[in-house]
mmCIF file of C-alpha atoms in Angstrom:
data_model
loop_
_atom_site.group_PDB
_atom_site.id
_atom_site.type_symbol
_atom_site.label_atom_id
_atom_site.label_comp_id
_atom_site.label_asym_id
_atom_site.label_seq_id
_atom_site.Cartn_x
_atom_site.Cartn_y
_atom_site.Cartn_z
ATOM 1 C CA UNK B 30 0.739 10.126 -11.372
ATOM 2 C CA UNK B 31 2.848 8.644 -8.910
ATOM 3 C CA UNK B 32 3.189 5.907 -6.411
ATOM 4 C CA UNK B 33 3.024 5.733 -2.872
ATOM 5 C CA UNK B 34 4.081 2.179 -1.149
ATOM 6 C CA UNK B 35 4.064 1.906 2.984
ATOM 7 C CA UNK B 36 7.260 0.014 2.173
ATOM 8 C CA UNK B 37 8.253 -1.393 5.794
ATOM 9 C CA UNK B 38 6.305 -4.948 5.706
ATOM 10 C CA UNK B 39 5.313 -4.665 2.152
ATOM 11 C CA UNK B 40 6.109 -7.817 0.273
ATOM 12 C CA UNK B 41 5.083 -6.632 -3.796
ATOM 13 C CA UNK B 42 8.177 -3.893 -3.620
ATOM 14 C CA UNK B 43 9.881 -5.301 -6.770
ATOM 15 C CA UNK B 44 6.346 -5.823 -8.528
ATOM 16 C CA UNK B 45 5.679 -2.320 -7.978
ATOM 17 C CA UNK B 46 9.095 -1.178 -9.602
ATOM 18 C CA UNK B 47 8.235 -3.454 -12.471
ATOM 19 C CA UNK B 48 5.110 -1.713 -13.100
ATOM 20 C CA UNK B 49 6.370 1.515 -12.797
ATOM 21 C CA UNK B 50 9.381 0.691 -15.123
ATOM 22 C CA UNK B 51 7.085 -0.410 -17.781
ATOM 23 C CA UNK B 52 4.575 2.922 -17.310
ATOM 24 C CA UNK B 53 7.633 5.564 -16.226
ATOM 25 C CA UNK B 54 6.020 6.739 -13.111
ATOM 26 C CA UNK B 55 7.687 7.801 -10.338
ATOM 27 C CA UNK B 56 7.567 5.673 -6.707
ATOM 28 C CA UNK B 57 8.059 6.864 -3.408
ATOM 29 C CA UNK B 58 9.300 3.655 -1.039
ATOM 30 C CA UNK B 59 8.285 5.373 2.185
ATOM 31 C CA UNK B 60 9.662 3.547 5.223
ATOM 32 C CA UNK B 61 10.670 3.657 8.902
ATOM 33 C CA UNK B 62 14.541 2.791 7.958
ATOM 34 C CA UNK B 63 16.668 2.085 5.366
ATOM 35 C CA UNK B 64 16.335 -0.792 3.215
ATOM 36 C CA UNK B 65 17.430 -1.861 0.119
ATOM 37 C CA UNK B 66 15.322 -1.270 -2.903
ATOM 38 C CA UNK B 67 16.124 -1.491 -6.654
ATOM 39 C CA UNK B 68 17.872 0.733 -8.052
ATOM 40 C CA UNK B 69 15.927 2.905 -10.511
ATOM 41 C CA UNK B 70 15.881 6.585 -11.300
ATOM 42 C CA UNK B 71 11.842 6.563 -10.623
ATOM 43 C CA UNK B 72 12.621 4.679 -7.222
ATOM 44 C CA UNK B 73 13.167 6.907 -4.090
ATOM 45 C CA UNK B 74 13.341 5.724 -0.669
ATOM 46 C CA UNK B 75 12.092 8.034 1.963
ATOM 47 C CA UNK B 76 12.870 7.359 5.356
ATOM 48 C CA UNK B 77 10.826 9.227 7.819
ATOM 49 C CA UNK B 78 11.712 9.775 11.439
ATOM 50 C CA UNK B 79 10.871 7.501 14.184
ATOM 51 C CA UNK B 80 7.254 7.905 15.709
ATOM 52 C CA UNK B 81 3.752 6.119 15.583
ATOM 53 C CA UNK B 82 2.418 6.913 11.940
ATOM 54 C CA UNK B 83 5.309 8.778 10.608
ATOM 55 C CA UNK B 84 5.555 7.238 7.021
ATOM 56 C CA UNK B 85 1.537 7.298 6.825
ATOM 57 C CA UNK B 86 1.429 10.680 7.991
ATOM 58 C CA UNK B 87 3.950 11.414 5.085
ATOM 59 C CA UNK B 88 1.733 9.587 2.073
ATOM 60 C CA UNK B 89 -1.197 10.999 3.222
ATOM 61 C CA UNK B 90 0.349 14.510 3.110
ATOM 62 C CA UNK B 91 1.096 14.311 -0.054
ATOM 63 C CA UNK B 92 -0.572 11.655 -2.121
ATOM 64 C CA UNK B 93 -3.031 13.339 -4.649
ATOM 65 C CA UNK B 94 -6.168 12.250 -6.961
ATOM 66 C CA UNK B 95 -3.880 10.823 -9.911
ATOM 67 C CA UNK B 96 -1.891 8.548 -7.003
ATOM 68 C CA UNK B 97 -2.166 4.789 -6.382
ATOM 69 C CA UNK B 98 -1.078 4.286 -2.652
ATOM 70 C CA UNK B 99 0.249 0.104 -1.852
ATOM 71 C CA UNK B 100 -0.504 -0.347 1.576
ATOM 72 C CA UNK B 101 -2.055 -2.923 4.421
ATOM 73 C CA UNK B 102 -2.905 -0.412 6.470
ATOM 74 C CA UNK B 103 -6.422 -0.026 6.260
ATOM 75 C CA UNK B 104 -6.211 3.402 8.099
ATOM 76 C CA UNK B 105 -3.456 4.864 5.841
ATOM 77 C CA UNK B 106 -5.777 3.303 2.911
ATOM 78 C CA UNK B 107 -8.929 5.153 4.329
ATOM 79 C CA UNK B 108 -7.094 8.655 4.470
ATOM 80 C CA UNK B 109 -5.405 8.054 0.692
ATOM 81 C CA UNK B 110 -9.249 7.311 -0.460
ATOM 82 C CA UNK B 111 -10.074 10.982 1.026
ATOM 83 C CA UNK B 112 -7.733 12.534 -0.881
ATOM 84 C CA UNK B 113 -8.561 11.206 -4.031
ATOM 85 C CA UNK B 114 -5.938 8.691 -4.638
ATOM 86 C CA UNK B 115 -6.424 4.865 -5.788
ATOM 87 C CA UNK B 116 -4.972 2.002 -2.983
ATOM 88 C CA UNK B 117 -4.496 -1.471 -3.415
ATOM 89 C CA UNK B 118 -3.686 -3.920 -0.033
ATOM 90 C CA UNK B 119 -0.453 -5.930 -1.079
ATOM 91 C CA UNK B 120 -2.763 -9.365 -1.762
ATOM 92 C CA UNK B 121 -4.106 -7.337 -4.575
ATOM 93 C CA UNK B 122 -7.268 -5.949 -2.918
ATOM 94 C CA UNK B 123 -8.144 -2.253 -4.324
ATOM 95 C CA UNK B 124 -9.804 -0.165 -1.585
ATOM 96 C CA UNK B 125 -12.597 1.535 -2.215
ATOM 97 C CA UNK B 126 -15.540 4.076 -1.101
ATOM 98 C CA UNK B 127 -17.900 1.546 -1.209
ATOM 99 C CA UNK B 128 -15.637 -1.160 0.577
ATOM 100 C CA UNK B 129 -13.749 1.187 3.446
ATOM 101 C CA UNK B 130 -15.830 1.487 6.468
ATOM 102 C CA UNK B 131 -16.548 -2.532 6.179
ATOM 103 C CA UNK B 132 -12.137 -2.830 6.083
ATOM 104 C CA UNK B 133 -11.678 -0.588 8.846
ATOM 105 C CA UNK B 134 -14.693 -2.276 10.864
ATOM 106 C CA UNK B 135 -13.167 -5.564 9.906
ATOM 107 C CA UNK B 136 -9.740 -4.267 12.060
ATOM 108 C CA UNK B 137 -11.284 -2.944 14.580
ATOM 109 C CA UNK B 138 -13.215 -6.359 15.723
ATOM 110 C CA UNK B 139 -9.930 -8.491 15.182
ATOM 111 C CA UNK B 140 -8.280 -6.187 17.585
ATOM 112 C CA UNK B 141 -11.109 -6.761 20.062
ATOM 113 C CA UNK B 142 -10.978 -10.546 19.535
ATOM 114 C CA UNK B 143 -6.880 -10.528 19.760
ATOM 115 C CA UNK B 144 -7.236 -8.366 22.707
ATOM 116 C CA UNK B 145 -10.261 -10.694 24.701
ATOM 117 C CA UNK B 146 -8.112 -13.366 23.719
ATOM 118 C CA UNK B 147 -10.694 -14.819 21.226
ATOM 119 C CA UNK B 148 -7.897 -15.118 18.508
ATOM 120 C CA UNK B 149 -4.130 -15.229 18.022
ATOM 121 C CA UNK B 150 -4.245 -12.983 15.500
ATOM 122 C CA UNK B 151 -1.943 -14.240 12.802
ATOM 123 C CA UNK B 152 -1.884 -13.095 9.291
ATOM 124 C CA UNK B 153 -2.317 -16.261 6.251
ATOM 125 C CA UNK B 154 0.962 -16.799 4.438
ATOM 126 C CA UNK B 155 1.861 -14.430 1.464
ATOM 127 C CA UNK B 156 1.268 -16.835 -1.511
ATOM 128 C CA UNK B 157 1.946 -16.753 -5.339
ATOM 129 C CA UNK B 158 -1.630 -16.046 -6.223
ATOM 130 C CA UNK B 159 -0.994 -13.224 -4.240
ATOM 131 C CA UNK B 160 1.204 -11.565 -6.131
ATOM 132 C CA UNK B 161 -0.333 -12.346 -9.095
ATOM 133 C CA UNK B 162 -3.552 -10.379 -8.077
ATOM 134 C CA UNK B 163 -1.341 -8.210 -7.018
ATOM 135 C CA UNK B 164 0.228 -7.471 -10.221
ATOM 136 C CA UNK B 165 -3.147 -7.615 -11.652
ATOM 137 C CA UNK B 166 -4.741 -5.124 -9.674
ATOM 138 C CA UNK B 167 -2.117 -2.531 -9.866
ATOM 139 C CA UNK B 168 -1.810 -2.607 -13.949
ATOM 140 C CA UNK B 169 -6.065 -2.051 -13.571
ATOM 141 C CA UNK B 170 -5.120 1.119 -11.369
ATOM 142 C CA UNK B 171 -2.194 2.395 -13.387
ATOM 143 C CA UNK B 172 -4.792 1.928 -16.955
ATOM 144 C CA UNK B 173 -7.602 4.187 -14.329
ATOM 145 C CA UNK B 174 -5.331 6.697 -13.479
ATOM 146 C CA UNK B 175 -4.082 7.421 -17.111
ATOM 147 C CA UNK B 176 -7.662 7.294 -18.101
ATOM 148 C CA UNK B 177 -8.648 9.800 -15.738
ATOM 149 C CA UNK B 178 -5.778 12.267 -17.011
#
């Protein structure tokens, strides 16, 4: 088991390196450029070239059926559902088979709406409860994925 987070925006870095900490598995903080992470020996940044999709491209290459992938990117969270893996959305949000296509569906009419000019398009502030859900949601995938062997 290990963890995949599309680290560039995400806001639940040091929650994730908590969990992992407690459960000793590895996490892969896959981003566009450097940044500074916590130091841990199951933390490694990855920093993938420049380009449209490059640090998606790079979880979804190798994430597997034991993984949990942290990501807003409904996309990236469709293609880590195909290969098996569990994903959560940073607000705590687990994506699922059942709940995909509605997500991606979801994106696609904002984008219409920001792009007709029917909305501004900006995202609710990141709050405490949050993280807590968060934090919540990821212990409930960690407990699946040791369940599942």
């Amino acid at each position: 088991m290990q963890i995949y987070v599309d680290a560039d925006a995400c806001p639940v870095k040091a929650e994730v390196v908590r969990v992992a900490a407690r459960h000793d598995i590895p996490v892969h903080m896959v981003a566009n450029s450097w940044m500074r992470i916590e130091a841990s020996p199951l933390v490694k940044l990855v920093v993938v070239e420049e380009g449209p999709d490059a640090a998606d491209d790079w979880i979804a290459e190798r994430i597997g059926p034991s993984d949990i992938a942290i990501t807003a990117d409904i996309l990236l969270a469709a293609r880590c559902l195909k290969a098996g893996a569990q994903c959560i959305g940073p607000t705590g949000k687990a994506f699922s088979d059942a709940n995909i296509g509605m997500a991606i569906a979801m994106r696609d009419m904002q984008r219409h709406l920001r792009e007709t000019g029917e909305s501004r398009g900006f995202n609710p502030t990141f709050t405490p409860r949050d993280r807590s859900q968060f934090l919540q949601a990821l212990e409930n995938a960690v407990q699946a994925a040791k369940r599942r062997g």
